Coordinates of C-alpha atoms in Angstrom, one line a residue:
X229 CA 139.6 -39.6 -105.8
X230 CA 137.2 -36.9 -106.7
X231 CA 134.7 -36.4 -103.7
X232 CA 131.4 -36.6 -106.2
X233 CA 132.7 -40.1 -107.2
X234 CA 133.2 -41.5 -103.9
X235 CA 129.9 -40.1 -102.7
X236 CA 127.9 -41.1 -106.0
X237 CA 130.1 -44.9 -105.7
X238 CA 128.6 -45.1 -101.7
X239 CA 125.2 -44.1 -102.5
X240 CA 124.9 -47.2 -105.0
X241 CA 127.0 -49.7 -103.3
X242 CA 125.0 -49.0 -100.0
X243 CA 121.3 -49.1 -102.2
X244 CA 122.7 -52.4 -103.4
X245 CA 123.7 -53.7 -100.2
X246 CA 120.1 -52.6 -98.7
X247 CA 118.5 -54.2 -101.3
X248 CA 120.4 -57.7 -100.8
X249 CA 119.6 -57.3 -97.2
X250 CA 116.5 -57.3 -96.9
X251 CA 116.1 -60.3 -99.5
X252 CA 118.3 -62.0 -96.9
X253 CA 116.8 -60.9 -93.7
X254 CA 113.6 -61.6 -95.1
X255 CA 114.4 -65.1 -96.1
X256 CA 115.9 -65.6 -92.7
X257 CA 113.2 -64.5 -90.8
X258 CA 110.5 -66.4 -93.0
X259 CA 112.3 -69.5 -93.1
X260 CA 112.7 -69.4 -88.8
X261 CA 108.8 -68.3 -88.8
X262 CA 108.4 -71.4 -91.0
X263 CA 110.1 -74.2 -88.8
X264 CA 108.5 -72.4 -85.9
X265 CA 105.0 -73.3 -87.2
X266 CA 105.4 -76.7 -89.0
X267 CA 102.8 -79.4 -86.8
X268 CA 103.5 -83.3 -87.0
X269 CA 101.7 -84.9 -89.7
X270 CA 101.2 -89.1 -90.7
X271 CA 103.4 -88.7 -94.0
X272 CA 106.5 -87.5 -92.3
X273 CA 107.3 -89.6 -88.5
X274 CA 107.4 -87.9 -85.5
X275 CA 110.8 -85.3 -84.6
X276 CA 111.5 -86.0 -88.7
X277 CA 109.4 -82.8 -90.4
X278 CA 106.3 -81.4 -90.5
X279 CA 104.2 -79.2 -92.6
X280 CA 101.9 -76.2 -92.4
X281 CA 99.6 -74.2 -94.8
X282 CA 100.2 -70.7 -95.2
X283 CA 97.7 -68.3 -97.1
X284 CA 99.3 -65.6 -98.9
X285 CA 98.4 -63.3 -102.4
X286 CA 95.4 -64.7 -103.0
X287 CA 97.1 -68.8 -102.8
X288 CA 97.1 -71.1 -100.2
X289 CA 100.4 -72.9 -99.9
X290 CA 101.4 -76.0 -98.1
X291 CA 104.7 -76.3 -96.8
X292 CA 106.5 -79.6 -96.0
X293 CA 110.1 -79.8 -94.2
X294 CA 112.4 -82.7 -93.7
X295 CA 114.7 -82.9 -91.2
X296 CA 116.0 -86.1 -92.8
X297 CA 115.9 -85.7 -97.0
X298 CA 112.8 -87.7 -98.3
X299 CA 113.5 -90.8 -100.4
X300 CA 113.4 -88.6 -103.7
X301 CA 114.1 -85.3 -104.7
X302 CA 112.9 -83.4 -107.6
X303 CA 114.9 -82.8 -110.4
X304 CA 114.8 -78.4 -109.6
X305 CA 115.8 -76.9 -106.1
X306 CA 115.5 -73.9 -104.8
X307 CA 118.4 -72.6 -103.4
X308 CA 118.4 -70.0 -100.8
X309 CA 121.9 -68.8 -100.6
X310 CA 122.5 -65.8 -103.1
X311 CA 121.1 -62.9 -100.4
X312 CA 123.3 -63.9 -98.1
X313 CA 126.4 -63.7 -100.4
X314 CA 125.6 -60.9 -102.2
X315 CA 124.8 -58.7 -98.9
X316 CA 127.8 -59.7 -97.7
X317 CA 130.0 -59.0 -101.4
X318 CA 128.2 -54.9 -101.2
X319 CA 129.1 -54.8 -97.7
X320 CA 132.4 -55.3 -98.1
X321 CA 132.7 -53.3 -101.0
X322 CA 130.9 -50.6 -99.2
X323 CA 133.2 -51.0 -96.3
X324 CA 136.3 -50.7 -98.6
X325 CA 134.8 -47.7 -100.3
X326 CA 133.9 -45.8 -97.5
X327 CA 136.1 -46.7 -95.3
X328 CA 139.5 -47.8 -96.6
X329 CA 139.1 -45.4 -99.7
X330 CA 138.4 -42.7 -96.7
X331 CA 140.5 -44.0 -94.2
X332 CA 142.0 -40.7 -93.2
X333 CA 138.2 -39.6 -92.5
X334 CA 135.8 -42.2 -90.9
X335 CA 138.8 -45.0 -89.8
X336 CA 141.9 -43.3 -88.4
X337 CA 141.7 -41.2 -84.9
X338 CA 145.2 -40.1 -84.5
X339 CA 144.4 -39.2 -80.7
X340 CA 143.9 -43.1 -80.3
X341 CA 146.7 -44.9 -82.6
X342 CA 148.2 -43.2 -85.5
X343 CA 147.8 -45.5 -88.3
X344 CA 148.4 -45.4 -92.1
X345 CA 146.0 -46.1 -94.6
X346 CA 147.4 -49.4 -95.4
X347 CA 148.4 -50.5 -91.6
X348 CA 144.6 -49.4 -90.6
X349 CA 142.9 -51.1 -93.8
X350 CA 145.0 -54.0 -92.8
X351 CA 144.0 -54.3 -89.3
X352 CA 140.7 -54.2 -90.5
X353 CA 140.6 -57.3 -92.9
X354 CA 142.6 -59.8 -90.6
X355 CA 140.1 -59.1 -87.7
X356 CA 137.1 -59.9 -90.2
X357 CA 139.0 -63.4 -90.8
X358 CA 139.9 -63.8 -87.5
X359 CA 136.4 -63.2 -86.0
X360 CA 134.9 -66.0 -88.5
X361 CA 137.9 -68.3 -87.3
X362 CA 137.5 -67.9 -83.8
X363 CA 133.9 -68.2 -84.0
X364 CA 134.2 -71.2 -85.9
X365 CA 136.4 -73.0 -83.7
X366 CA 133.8 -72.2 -80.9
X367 CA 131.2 -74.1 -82.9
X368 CA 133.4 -76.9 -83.4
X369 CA 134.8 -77.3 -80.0
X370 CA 133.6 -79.1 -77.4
X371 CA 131.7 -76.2 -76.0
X372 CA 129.3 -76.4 -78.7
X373 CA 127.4 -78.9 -76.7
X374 CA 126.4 -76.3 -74.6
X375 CA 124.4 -73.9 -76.2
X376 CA 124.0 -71.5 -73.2
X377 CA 128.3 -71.6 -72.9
X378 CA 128.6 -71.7 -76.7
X379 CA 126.6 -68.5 -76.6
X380 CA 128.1 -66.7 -73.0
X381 CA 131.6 -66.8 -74.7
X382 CA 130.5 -65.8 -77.9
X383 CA 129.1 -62.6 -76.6
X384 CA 132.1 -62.0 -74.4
X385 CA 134.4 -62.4 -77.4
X386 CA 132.0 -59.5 -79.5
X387 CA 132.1 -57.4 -76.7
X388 CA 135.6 -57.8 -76.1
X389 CA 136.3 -57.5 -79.9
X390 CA 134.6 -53.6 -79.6
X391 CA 137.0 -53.0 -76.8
X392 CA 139.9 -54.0 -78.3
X393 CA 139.0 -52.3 -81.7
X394 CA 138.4 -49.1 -79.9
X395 CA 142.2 -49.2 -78.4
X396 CA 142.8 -48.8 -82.4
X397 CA 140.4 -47.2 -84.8
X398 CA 137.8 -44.4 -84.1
X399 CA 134.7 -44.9 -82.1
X400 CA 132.9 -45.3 -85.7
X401 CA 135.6 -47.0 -87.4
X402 CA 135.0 -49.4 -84.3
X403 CA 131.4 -50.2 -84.0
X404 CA 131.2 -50.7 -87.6
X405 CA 133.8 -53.6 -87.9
X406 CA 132.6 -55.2 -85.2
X407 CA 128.9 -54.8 -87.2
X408 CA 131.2 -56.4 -90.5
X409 CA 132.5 -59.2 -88.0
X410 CA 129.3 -60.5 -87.1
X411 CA 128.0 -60.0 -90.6
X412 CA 130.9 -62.2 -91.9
X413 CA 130.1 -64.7 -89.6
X414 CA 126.6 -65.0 -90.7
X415 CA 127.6 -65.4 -94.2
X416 CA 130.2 -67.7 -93.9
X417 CA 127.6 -69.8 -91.7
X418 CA 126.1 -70.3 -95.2
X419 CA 129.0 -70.6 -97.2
X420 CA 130.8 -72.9 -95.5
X421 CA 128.8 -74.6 -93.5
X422 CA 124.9 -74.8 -94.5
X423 CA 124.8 -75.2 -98.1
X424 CA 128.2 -77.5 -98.0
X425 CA 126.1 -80.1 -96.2
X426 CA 123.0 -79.5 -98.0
X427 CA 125.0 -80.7 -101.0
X428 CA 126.6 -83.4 -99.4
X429 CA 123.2 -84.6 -97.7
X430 CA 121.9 -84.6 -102.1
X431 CA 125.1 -86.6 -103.0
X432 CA 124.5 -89.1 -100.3
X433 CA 120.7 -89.8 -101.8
X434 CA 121.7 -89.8 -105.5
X435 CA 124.5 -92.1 -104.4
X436 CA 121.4 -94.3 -102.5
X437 CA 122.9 -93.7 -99.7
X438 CA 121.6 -92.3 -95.9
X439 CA 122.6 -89.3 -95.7
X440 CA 124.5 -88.0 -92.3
X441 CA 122.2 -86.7 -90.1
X442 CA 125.0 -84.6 -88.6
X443 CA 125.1 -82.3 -91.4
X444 CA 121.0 -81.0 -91.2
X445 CA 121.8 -80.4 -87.2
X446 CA 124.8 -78.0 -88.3
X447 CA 122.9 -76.1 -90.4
X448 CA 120.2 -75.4 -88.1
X449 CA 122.4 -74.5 -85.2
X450 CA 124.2 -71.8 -87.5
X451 CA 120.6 -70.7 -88.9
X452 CA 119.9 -69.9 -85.7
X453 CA 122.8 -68.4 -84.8
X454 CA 122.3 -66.0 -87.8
X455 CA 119.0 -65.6 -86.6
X456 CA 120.1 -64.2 -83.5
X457 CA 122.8 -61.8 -84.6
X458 CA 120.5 -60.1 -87.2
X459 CA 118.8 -57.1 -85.2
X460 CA 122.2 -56.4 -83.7
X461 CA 123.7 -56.3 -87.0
X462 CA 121.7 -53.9 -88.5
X463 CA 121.3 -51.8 -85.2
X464 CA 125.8 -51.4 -86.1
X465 CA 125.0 -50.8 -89.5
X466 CA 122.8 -48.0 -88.7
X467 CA 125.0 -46.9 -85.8
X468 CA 127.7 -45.0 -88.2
X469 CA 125.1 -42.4 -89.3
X470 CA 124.7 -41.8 -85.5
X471 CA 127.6 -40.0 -83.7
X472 CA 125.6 -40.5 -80.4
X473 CA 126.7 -44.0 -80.7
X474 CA 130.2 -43.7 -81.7
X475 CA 131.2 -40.4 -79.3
X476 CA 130.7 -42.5 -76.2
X477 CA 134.0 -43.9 -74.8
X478 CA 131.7 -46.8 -73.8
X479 CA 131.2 -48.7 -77.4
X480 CA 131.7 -51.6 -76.0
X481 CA 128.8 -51.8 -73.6
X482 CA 126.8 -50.3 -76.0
X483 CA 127.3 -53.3 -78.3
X484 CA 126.8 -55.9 -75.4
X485 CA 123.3 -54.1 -74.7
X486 CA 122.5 -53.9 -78.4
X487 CA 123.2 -58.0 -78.6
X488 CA 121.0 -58.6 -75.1
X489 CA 118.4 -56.3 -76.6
X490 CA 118.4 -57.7 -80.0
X491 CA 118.6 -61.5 -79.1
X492 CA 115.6 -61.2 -76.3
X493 CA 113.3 -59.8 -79.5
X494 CA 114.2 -62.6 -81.6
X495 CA 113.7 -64.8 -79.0
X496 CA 109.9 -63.4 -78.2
X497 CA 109.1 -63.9 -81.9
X498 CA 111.0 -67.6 -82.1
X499 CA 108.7 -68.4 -79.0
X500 CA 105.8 -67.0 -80.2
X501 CA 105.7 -68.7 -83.6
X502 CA 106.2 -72.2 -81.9
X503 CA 103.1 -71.8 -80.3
X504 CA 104.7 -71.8 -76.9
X505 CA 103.0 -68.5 -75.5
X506 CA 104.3 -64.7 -75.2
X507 CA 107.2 -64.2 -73.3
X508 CA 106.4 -60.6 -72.8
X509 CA 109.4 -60.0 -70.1
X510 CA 111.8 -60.1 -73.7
X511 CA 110.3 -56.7 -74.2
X512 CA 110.8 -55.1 -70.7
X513 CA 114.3 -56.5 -70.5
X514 CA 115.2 -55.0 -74.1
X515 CA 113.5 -51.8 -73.3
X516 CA 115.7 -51.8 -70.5
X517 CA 119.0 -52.3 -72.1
X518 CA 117.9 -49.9 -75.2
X519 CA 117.5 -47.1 -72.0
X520 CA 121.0 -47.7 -70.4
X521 CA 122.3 -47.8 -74.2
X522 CA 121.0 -43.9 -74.3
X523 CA 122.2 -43.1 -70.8
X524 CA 125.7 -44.9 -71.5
X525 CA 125.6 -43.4 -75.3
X526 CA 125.0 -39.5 -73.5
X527 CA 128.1 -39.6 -72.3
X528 CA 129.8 -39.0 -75.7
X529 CA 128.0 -35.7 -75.8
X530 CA 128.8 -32.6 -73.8
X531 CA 125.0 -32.1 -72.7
X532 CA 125.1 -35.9 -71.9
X533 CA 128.7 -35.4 -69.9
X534 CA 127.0 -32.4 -68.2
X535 CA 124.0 -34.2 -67.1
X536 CA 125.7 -37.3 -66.1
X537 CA 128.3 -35.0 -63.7
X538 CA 131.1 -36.1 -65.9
X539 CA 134.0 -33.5 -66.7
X540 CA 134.2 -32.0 -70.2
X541 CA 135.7 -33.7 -72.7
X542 CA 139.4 -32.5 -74.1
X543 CA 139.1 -31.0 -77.8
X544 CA 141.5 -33.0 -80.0
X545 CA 144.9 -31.2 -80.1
X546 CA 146.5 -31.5 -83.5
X547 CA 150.5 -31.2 -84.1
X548 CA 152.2 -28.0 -84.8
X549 CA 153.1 -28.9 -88.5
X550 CA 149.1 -30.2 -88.9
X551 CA 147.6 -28.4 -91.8
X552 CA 145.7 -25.1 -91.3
X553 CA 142.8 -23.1 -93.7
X554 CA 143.6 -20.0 -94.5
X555 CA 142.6 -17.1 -92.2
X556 CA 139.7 -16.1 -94.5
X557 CA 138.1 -19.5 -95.1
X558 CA 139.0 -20.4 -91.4
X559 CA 136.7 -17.3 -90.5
X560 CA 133.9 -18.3 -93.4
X561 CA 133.3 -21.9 -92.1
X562 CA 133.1 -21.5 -88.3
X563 CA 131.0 -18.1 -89.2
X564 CA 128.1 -20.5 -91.0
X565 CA 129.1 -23.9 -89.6
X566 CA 130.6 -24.1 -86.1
X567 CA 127.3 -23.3 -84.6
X568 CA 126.5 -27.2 -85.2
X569 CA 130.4 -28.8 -86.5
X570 CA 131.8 -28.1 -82.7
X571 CA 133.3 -29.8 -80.2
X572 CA 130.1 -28.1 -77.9
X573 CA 126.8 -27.5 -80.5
X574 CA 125.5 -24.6 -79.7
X575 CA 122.1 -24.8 -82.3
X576 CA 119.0 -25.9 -80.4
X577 CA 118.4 -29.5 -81.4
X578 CA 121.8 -30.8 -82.0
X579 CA 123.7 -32.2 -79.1
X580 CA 126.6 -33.6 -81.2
X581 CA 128.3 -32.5 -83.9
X582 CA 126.6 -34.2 -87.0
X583 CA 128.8 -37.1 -88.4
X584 CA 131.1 -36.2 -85.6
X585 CA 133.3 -33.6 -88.0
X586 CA 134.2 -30.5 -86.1
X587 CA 134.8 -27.5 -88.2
X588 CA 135.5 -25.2 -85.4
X589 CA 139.6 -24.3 -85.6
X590 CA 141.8 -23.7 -88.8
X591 CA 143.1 -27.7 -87.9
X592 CA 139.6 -29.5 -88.0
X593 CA 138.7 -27.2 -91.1
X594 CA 141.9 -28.4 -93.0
X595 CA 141.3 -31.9 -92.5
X596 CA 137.7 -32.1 -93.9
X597 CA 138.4 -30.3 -96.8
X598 CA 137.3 -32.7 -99.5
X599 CA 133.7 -33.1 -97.2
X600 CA 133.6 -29.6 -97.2
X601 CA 134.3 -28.9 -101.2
X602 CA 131.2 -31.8 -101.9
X603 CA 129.1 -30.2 -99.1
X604 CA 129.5 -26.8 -99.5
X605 CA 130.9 -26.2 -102.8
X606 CA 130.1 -29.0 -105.5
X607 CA 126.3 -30.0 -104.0
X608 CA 125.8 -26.9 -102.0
X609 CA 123.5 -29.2 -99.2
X610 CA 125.8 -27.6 -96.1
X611 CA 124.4 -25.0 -94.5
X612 CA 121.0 -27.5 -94.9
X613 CA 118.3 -24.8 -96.8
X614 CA 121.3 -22.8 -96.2
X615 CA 120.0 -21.5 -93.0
X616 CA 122.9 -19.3 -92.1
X617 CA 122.9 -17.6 -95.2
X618 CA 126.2 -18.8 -96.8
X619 CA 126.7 -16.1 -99.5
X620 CA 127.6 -16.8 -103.0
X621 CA 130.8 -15.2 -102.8
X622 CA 131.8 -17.2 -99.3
X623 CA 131.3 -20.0 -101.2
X624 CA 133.9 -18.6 -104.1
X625 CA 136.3 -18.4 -101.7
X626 CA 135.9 -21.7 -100.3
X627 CA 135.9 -23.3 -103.5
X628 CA 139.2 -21.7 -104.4
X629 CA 141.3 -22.9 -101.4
X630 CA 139.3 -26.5 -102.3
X631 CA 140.5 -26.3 -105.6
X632 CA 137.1 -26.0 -107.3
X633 CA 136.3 -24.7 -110.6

C-alpha cells in the first residue's frame, strides 16, 4: 500500500478516534462526578436517588438520578452510548490500519516469535475477544461479590496478559493490545451490559411492571469499572509513540504500575467528589509507582542499562539471506541518520532510538524502507529541519533504490 496513503489513512482514523475519546472520557468522568455529588432530597427516598444543581455557561441546572426508574418516563431520552462505540469502532480500525496493515513494522519481532502477517493479526483479534470473555466471566462469577478479589484477579490477569503478549509480539506490538484489551472491555461494558438493562428496566415500566433492580446495580459496577481503567488506557495508548516504554524487557510491570497509578488518581477524585475528604496518600503512592515505571522503563535504553549496572543489550542479528541496501544508500542513511536510528544514540538528547527503528547496518536499513521513502524521500521531515544536511542528490539516490519518482 503506498506509504503516503497509510500515513494520511492513520492521521485521520487516529484524529477521529481522539475526538470520540474525549466525548467518551468526558461523559464518563462527568457522569461519576455527578453520582459523586447528588445529596438526598424528600422527592426521591432515602439510598433511591438524589439530585444536585450544577451552574455551568451562564445556566443553572438541576440534576435528578434514580437508582430505581420513576413512575414515568418522558417520551425523549438521552442516550449516552454513541462515544463509547464509536471510540471503540476508530480504535480498532486504527489498530488494523497501523498495525495489521504494518504488521511487518510495529507488530512482528522476529527475535521473539517469527510470525506471519495473518498468524500475528490473528493472535491479535482472539486475545481482544478472549480478554472481554474472561473478564466477563469474572464479573459474573461468584467472585464478583467481592469487589476487592473481583479487582486483585483482574489486575493479575492484565498484568499477566502483557507478559504473555510479550513472549509473542514486539515490546510495542505488546503494550498496545493489552491498551485495546482493556479498551474492549470498557466498551462492551456498555454494549452488552449497561444499556441492555437500561432498555429492559424501560420495558418493564411501559409493561407497568417493577423493573429488576439487579439490572441498575450491573451497570454501575461496570461504570465504575470503566471508570477505573480509563487513565491506564490512555497512558497504553500514548505509550506506542514512546520507545522508552516498549524497549524495556519489563512491560509487564510497567503496565501493573501504570493500573496502581492510574486507579489511586481516580480514586482521589471519586473520594473527593463524595464529599468524603482528600485522600492525599493516592498521589504519593502514584508518584511512586510513575518513578519505579522510569527506573524499570531505563532499562530498555543503553544509558538506562548503563546506569542501572546492567550488561549491554545484544543488537538484533538478522539471517544471512535477510535483505541488504545497497552499499551507497547503506553509507547515505547511517551518514545522516545513525547518529539518532542506533542501537546506542549517540546525539545529545536522545537516549533511544526514536520509534525504536534502527537504521545503523545495510539489514535494519532494508527493512524500513517504505518509512524511510515517506520520511526522507516523499515528505522530506527525516533529518528533522534537516540538521545533518541531507543533500539533494543523497536524497536521489535514496529515492531510486525506494522506487520513487
Amino acid at each position: 500500500m503506498d506509504p503516503l496513503f497509510l500515513e494520511f489513512g492513520s492521521a485521520l482514523l487516529r484524529w477521529t478516534h481522539v475526538i470520540t475519546g474525549i466525548a467518551w472520557i468526558g461523559s464518563s468522568f462527568y457522569f461519576m462526578h455527578l453520582d459523586a455529588s447528588l445529596k438526598s432530597i424528600p422527592e426521591i427516598p432515602a439510598g433511591k436517588g438524589g439530585a444536585t444543581w450544577e451552574v455551568h455557561g451562564g445556566g443553572f441546572y438541576e440534576v435528578k438520578k434514580y437508582l430505581q426508574a420513576p413512575a414515568h418516563l418522558p417520551d425523549e431520552l438521552i442516550w449516552h452510548k454513541w462515544q463509547a462505540y464509536s471510540t471503540w469502532i476508530t480504535g480498532f480500525f486504527l489498530l488494523i490500519w497501523v498495525y495489521y496493515a504494518q504488521a511487518q513494522l510495529f507488530l512482528i519481532d522476529p527475535e521473539v516469535m517469527p510470525l506471519s502477517v495473518y498468524q500475528a493479526s490473528a493472535i491479535g483479534l482472539v486475545v481482544l475477544a478472549a480478554g472481554w470473555l474472561f473478564y466477563d466471566y469474572l464479573c459474573k462469577s461468584p467472585l464478583a461479590k467481592n469487589e476487592m478479589a473481583l479487582a486483585t484477579v483482574g489486575f493479575v490477569f492484565l498484568v499477566s496478559l502483557t507478559w504473555g503478549l510479550q513472549q509473542v509480539f514486539s515490546g510495542r506490538g505488546a503494550l498496545i493490545h493489552v491498551g485495546a484489551v482493556m479498551a474492549t472491555i470498557m466498551s462492551a461494558n456498555v454494549f452488552f451490559i449497561i444499556i441492555p438493562g437500561q432498555h429492559k428496566i424501560i420495558a418493564a415500566l411501559k409493561a407497568g411492571e417493577t423493573p429488576d433492580p439487579k439490572y441498575g446495580k450491573w451497570a454501575k459496577t461496570r461504570s465504575t469499572h470503566n471508570n477505573y481503567l480509563t487513565l491506564p488506557v490512555v497512558f497504553l495508548m500514548l505509550s506506542n509513540h514512546y520507545p522508552l516504554f516498549y524497549s524495556t524487557p519489563l512491560i509487564w510491570a510497567v503496565v501493573g504500575l501504570v493500573l496502581i497509578a492510574g486507579a489511586l488518581i481516580r480514586h482521589f477524585y471519586n473520594v473527593r467528589h463524595a464529599g468524603k475528604g482528600d485522600p492525599w496518600w493516592t498521589w504519593m503512592v502514584a508518584a511512586l509507582c510513575l518513578w519505579l515505571v522510569f527506573w524499570i522503563a531505563s532499562a530498555g535504553s543503553p544509558l538506562g542499562r548503563e546506569r542501572l549496572g546492567l550488561p549491554e543489550k545484544p543488537a538484533r542479528v538478522y539471517s544471512a539471506d535477510a535483505p541488504k541496501a545497497p552499499p551507497q544508500v547503506a553509507d547515505i542513511i547511517t551518514g545522516r541518520c545513525a547518529m539518532c536510528h542506533a542501537q546506542a544514540p549517540f546525539w545529545e538528547g536522545i537516549a533511544i532510538a526514536p520509534k525504536g527503528v534502527h537504521l545503523d547496518t545495510p539489514e535494519a536499513i532494508a527493512a524500513q524502507k517504505d518509512a524511510i521513502r515517506l520520511q526522507s524521500v516523499l515528505s522530506r521531515a527525516m533529518p528533522p529541519n534537516n540538521i545533518t544536511e541531507m543533500t539533494l542528490e543523497e536524497r536521489r539516490l535514496v529515492a531510486a533504490w525506494t522506487g520513487t519518482r
